[in-house]
CSV table of C-alpha atoms in Angstrom, one decimal:
chain,number,residue,atom,x,y,z
A,39,MET,CA,-28.2,-29.8,30.5
A,40,PHE,CA,-27.2,-33.2,29.2
A,41,SER,CA,-30.9,-34.2,29.0
A,42,ILE,CA,-31.6,-31.1,26.9
A,43,ILE,CA,-28.7,-32.0,24.5
A,44,GLN,CA,-30.1,-35.5,24.2
A,45,ALA,CA,-33.6,-34.2,23.4
A,46,ALA,CA,-32.2,-31.7,20.8
A,47,GLY,CA,-30.4,-34.5,18.9
A,48,TRP,CA,-27.3,-34.4,16.8
A,49,PRO,CA,-28.0,-30.9,15.1
A,50,ILE,CA,-27.2,-29.2,18.5
A,51,TRP,CA,-23.5,-30.2,18.4
A,52,PRO,CA,-22.5,-27.7,15.7
A,53,LEU,CA,-24.4,-25.0,17.7
A,54,LEU,CA,-22.6,-25.9,20.9
A,55,LEU,CA,-19.2,-25.6,19.0
A,56,CYS,CA,-20.3,-22.2,17.7
A,57,SER,CA,-21.3,-21.0,21.1
A,58,VAL,CA,-17.9,-22.0,22.7
A,59,VAL,CA,-16.0,-20.3,19.8
A,60,ALA,CA,-18.1,-17.2,20.0
A,61,LEU,CA,-17.7,-16.9,23.8
A,62,ALA,CA,-13.9,-17.3,23.5
A,63,LEU,CA,-13.7,-14.6,20.7
A,64,ILE,CA,-15.9,-12.2,22.6
A,65,ILE,CA,-13.7,-12.5,25.8
A,66,GLU,CA,-10.5,-12.1,23.7
A,67,ARG,CA,-11.8,-9.0,21.9
A,68,VAL,CA,-13.1,-7.4,25.1
A,69,VAL,CA,-9.6,-7.7,26.6
A,70,SER,CA,-7.7,-6.7,23.4
A,71,LEU,CA,-9.9,-3.7,22.5
A,72,ARG,CA,-9.4,-1.9,25.8
A,73,ALA,CA,-8.4,1.8,25.4
A,74,ALA,CA,-5.2,1.2,27.4
A,75,ARG,CA,-4.1,-1.4,24.8
A,76,VAL,CA,-5.3,0.4,21.7
A,77,ALA,CA,-5.2,4.2,22.1
A,78,PRO,CA,-4.4,5.6,25.5
A,79,PRO,CA,-5.9,9.1,25.7
A,80,SER,CA,-2.8,10.9,26.9
A,81,LEU,CA,-0.2,9.1,24.7
A,82,ILE,CA,-0.1,11.7,21.9
A,83,GLU,CA,0.5,14.5,24.4
A,84,GLU,CA,3.3,12.6,25.9
A,85,VAL,CA,4.9,11.9,22.6
A,86,LEU,CA,4.7,15.5,21.4
A,87,GLY,CA,6.2,16.6,24.7
A,88,VAL,CA,9.2,14.2,24.4
A,89,THR,CA,9.8,15.2,20.8
A,90,GLN,CA,9.8,19.0,21.4
A,91,LEU,CA,13.6,19.2,21.5
A,92,GLN,CA,14.7,16.1,19.6
A,93,ILE,CA,13.6,12.7,18.4
A,94,PRO,CA,14.0,10.2,21.3
A,95,SER,CA,16.4,7.3,21.1
A,96,GLY,CA,15.6,4.0,19.5
A,97,GLU,CA,15.1,2.4,22.9
A,98,VAL,CA,12.4,4.9,23.8
A,99,VAL,CA,10.7,4.6,20.4
A,100,GLY,CA,10.7,0.7,20.9
A,101,LYS,CA,9.0,1.1,24.3
A,102,LEU,CA,6.5,3.4,22.7
A,103,ALA,CA,5.7,0.7,20.0
A,104,GLU,CA,5.2,-1.8,22.8
A,105,ASN,CA,2.8,0.5,24.7
A,106,SER,CA,-0.3,0.1,22.4
A,107,LEU,CA,-1.4,0.0,18.8
A,108,LEU,CA,-1.4,3.8,18.7
A,109,GLY,CA,2.1,3.6,20.0
A,110,GLN,CA,3.1,1.4,17.1
A,111,VAL,CA,1.7,3.9,14.6
A,112,LEU,CA,3.5,6.8,16.3
A,113,ALA,CA,6.7,4.9,16.6
A,114,ALA,CA,6.7,4.1,12.9
A,115,GLY,CA,6.6,7.8,12.1
A,116,LEU,CA,9.4,8.6,14.6
A,117,ARG,CA,11.6,5.8,13.2
A,118,ALA,CA,11.1,7.2,9.7
A,119,SER,CA,12.1,10.7,10.9
A,120,GLN,CA,15.1,9.2,12.6
A,121,ALA,CA,16.2,7.5,9.4
A,122,ASP,CA,15.7,10.6,7.4
A,123,PRO,CA,15.5,13.8,9.4
A,124,ARG,CA,14.6,15.7,6.1
A,125,ALA,CA,11.7,13.3,5.2
A,126,GLY,CA,8.9,15.3,3.6
A,127,GLU,CA,5.2,15.2,4.5
A,128,THR,CA,4.4,12.8,1.7
A,129,ARG,CA,6.9,10.2,2.9
A,130,LEU,CA,5.9,10.4,6.5
A,131,ARG,CA,2.2,10.3,5.6
A,132,GLN,CA,2.9,7.0,3.7
A,133,VAL,CA,4.6,5.6,6.8
A,134,PHE,CA,1.7,6.5,9.0
A,135,GLU,CA,-0.8,5.1,6.6
A,136,LEU,CA,1.0,1.7,6.4
A,137,ALA,CA,1.3,1.5,10.2
A,138,GLY,CA,-2.3,2.5,10.5
A,139,ARG,CA,-3.5,-0.3,8.2
A,140,HIS,CA,-1.5,-2.8,10.2
A,141,ALA,CA,-3.1,-1.5,13.5
A,142,ILE,CA,-6.6,-1.8,11.9
A,143,HIS,CA,-5.9,-5.3,10.9
A,144,GLN,CA,-4.9,-6.1,14.5
A,145,MET,CA,-8.1,-4.6,15.9
A,146,GLU,CA,-10.4,-6.4,13.4
A,147,ARG,CA,-8.7,-9.8,14.0
A,148,TYR,CA,-11.3,-12.5,14.6
A,149,LEU,CA,-14.3,-10.3,13.9
A,150,ASN,CA,-15.1,-12.0,10.6
A,151,THR,CA,-15.3,-15.3,12.5
A,152,LEU,CA,-17.6,-13.7,15.1
A,153,GLY,CA,-19.8,-12.3,12.3
A,154,THR,CA,-19.9,-15.6,10.5
A,155,ILE,CA,-21.1,-17.3,13.7
A,156,ALA,CA,-23.8,-14.7,14.2
A,157,ALA,CA,-25.0,-15.3,10.6
A,158,ALA,CA,-24.7,-19.1,10.6
A,159,ALA,CA,-26.2,-19.9,14.0
A,160,PRO,CA,-29.9,-19.2,13.0
A,161,LEU,CA,-29.3,-21.3,9.8
A,162,LEU,CA,-28.0,-24.2,12.0
A,163,GLY,CA,-31.0,-23.8,14.2
A,164,LEU,CA,-33.2,-24.0,11.1
A,165,LEU,CA,-31.4,-27.1,10.0
A,166,GLY,CA,-32.3,-28.6,13.4
A,167,THR,CA,-35.9,-27.6,12.9
A,168,VAL,CA,-36.0,-29.3,9.5
A,169,VAL,CA,-34.5,-32.5,11.1
A,170,GLY,CA,-37.1,-32.3,13.8
A,171,MET,CA,-39.9,-32.0,11.2
A,172,ILE,CA,-38.5,-35.0,9.4
A,173,GLU,CA,-38.6,-36.9,12.7
A,174,ILE,CA,-42.2,-35.8,13.1
A,175,PHE,CA,-43.3,-37.0,9.7
A,176,GLY,CA,-41.4,-40.2,10.3
A,177,SER,CA,-43.5,-40.9,13.3
A,178,GLN,CA,-46.6,-41.2,11.1
A,179,SER,CA,-47.5,-44.7,10.0
A,180,PRO,CA,-50.5,-46.3,8.5
A,181,THR,CA,-51.4,-48.0,11.8
A,182,GLY,CA,-51.1,-44.7,13.8
A,183,ASN,CA,-48.7,-42.3,15.4
A,184,ASN,CA,-45.7,-43.1,17.4
A,185,PRO,CA,-45.9,-40.7,20.4
A,186,GLY,CA,-42.2,-41.3,21.3
A,187,LEU,CA,-40.9,-40.3,17.8
A,188,LEU,CA,-43.4,-37.4,17.6
A,189,ALA,CA,-42.2,-36.0,20.9
A,190,HIS,CA,-38.6,-36.5,19.9
A,191,GLY,CA,-39.1,-34.7,16.6
A,192,ILE,CA,-40.8,-31.7,18.3
A,193,SER,CA,-37.9,-31.5,20.8
A,194,ILE,CA,-35.3,-31.5,18.1
A,195,ALA,CA,-37.2,-28.7,16.2
A,196,LEU,CA,-37.8,-26.4,19.1
A,197,TYR,CA,-34.5,-26.8,21.0
A,198,ASN,CA,-32.4,-26.2,17.9
A,199,THR,CA,-34.4,-23.2,16.9
A,200,ALA,CA,-34.1,-21.7,20.3
A,201,PHE,CA,-30.4,-22.5,20.7
A,202,GLY,CA,-29.6,-21.1,17.3
A,203,LEU,CA,-31.1,-17.8,18.3
A,204,VAL,CA,-29.4,-17.8,21.7
A,205,VAL,CA,-26.1,-18.1,20.0
A,206,ALA,CA,-26.8,-15.7,17.1
A,207,ILE,CA,-28.2,-12.7,19.1
A,208,PRO,CA,-25.3,-12.1,21.5
A,209,SER,CA,-22.8,-12.8,18.7
A,210,LEU,CA,-24.4,-10.2,16.5
A,211,MET,CA,-24.7,-7.6,19.3
A,212,PHE,CA,-21.0,-8.0,20.3
A,213,TYR,CA,-20.0,-7.9,16.6
A,214,ARG,CA,-21.7,-4.6,16.1
A,215,TYR,CA,-20.3,-3.3,19.4
A,216,PHE,CA,-16.7,-4.2,18.5
A,217,ARG,CA,-17.2,-2.6,15.0
A,218,GLY,CA,-18.3,0.7,16.5
A,219,ARG,CA,-15.5,0.7,19.0
A,220,ILE,CA,-12.9,0.1,16.3
A,221,GLU,CA,-14.3,2.9,14.2
A,222,GLY,CA,-13.9,5.3,17.1
A,223,TYR,CA,-10.3,4.1,17.6
A,224,ILE,CA,-9.5,4.7,14.0
A,225,VAL,CA,-10.6,8.3,14.3
A,226,ASP,CA,-8.5,8.8,17.4
A,227,MET,CA,-5.5,7.3,15.6
A,228,GLU,CA,-6.0,9.5,12.5
A,229,GLN,CA,-6.1,12.6,14.7
A,230,ALA,CA,-3.0,11.6,16.7
A,231,SER,CA,-1.0,10.7,13.6
A,232,GLU,CA,-1.9,14.0,11.9
A,233,ARG,CA,-0.7,15.9,15.0
A,234,LEU,CA,2.6,14.1,15.1
A,235,LEU,CA,3.0,14.4,11.3
A,236,THR,CA,2.6,18.2,11.5
A,237,HIS,CA,5.0,18.3,14.4
A,238,LEU,CA,7.7,16.2,12.6
A,239,VAL,CA,7.3,18.2,9.3
A,240,ASN,CA,7.7,21.5,11.2
A,241,ARG,CA,10.8,20.2,12.9
A,242,ALA,CA,12.3,19.2,9.6
A,243,MET,CA,11.8,22.6,8.1
A,244,PRO,CA,14.6,25.2,8.4
A,245,THR,CA,14.2,27.7,11.2
A,246,GLY,CA,14.0,30.6,8.8
A,247,ALA,CA,11.2,29.0,6.9
A,248,HIS,CA,8.7,29.4,9.8
A,249,ALA,CA,6.6,32.5,10.2
A,250,GLY,CA,6.4,34.3,13.4
A,251,GLY,CA,2.7,34.3,13.7
A,252,ASN,CA,0.7,31.8,11.7
A,253,GLY,CA,3.4,29.2,10.8
A,254,GLY,CA,3.5,30.1,7.1
A,255,PRO,CA,6.7,30.9,5.2
A,256,VAL,CA,8.2,34.4,5.5
A,257,THR,CA,8.5,36.3,2.3
A,258,VAL,CA,11.7,38.2,2.2
A,259,PRO,CA,11.3,41.5,0.2
A,260,PRO,CA,13.8,42.1,-2.7
A,261,PRO,CA,16.7,44.5,-2.0
A,262,VAL,CA,16.1,48.1,-2.8
A,263,ALA,CA,18.6,49.5,-5.3
A,264,ALA,CA,20.5,52.6,-4.1
A,265,PRO,CA,19.9,55.8,-6.2
A,266,ALA,CA,22.6,56.9,-8.6
A,267,PRO,CA,24.8,59.7,-7.2
A,268,GLY,CA,23.9,62.1,-10.0
A,269,LYS,CA,20.2,61.8,-9.3
A,270,ALA,CA,20.3,62.2,-5.6
A,271,LYS,CA,17.9,64.8,-4.3
A,272,ALA,CA,19.2,67.9,-2.8
């Protein structure tokens, strides 16, 4: 390995640094973007079951926020409902949206760096190729070619080109994979937040405002005036 690095010349060192950073970011994102740490499948069902009778205590809500990123979003809505039991749909939706933006920011952390490495690695390899070509042309002299310099220039050009692609291809593949996974998590969070939002709004409404069948408001008919005594039918 050391002999390859020597043959590739100094342009290989930025690529080696990019490869180390890319590997560290890929491992970190694989661990951080697990479903158990982002959006556990059964979490929303558990939250809806716990909040059927009343909003849980602050300690329970705090544990929910520590559970996962989805837990943080749901806990934000529960805290807003605790602070203002009559909070309307607009207010709760704003709370969920703000918490959702923070969760998305957490999921997308380091992805820009990984995408930058995927785009820059081929360019760094091309830089090494150009340096190798310069070495090749430098080996030419009026008295003849210098085989040592010619071989060194070819090594720099080929090794850097190959290593740039070796770094760029996995980085790009994992970048696209993480992007797709995050988009799926965003959809799951939106659906879970909408379910909890509907549940909290329904709890905040007065009991008489719910319909018996479809959940709509009950229309109370106006009172019927009693007929006058003189016009009563026989």
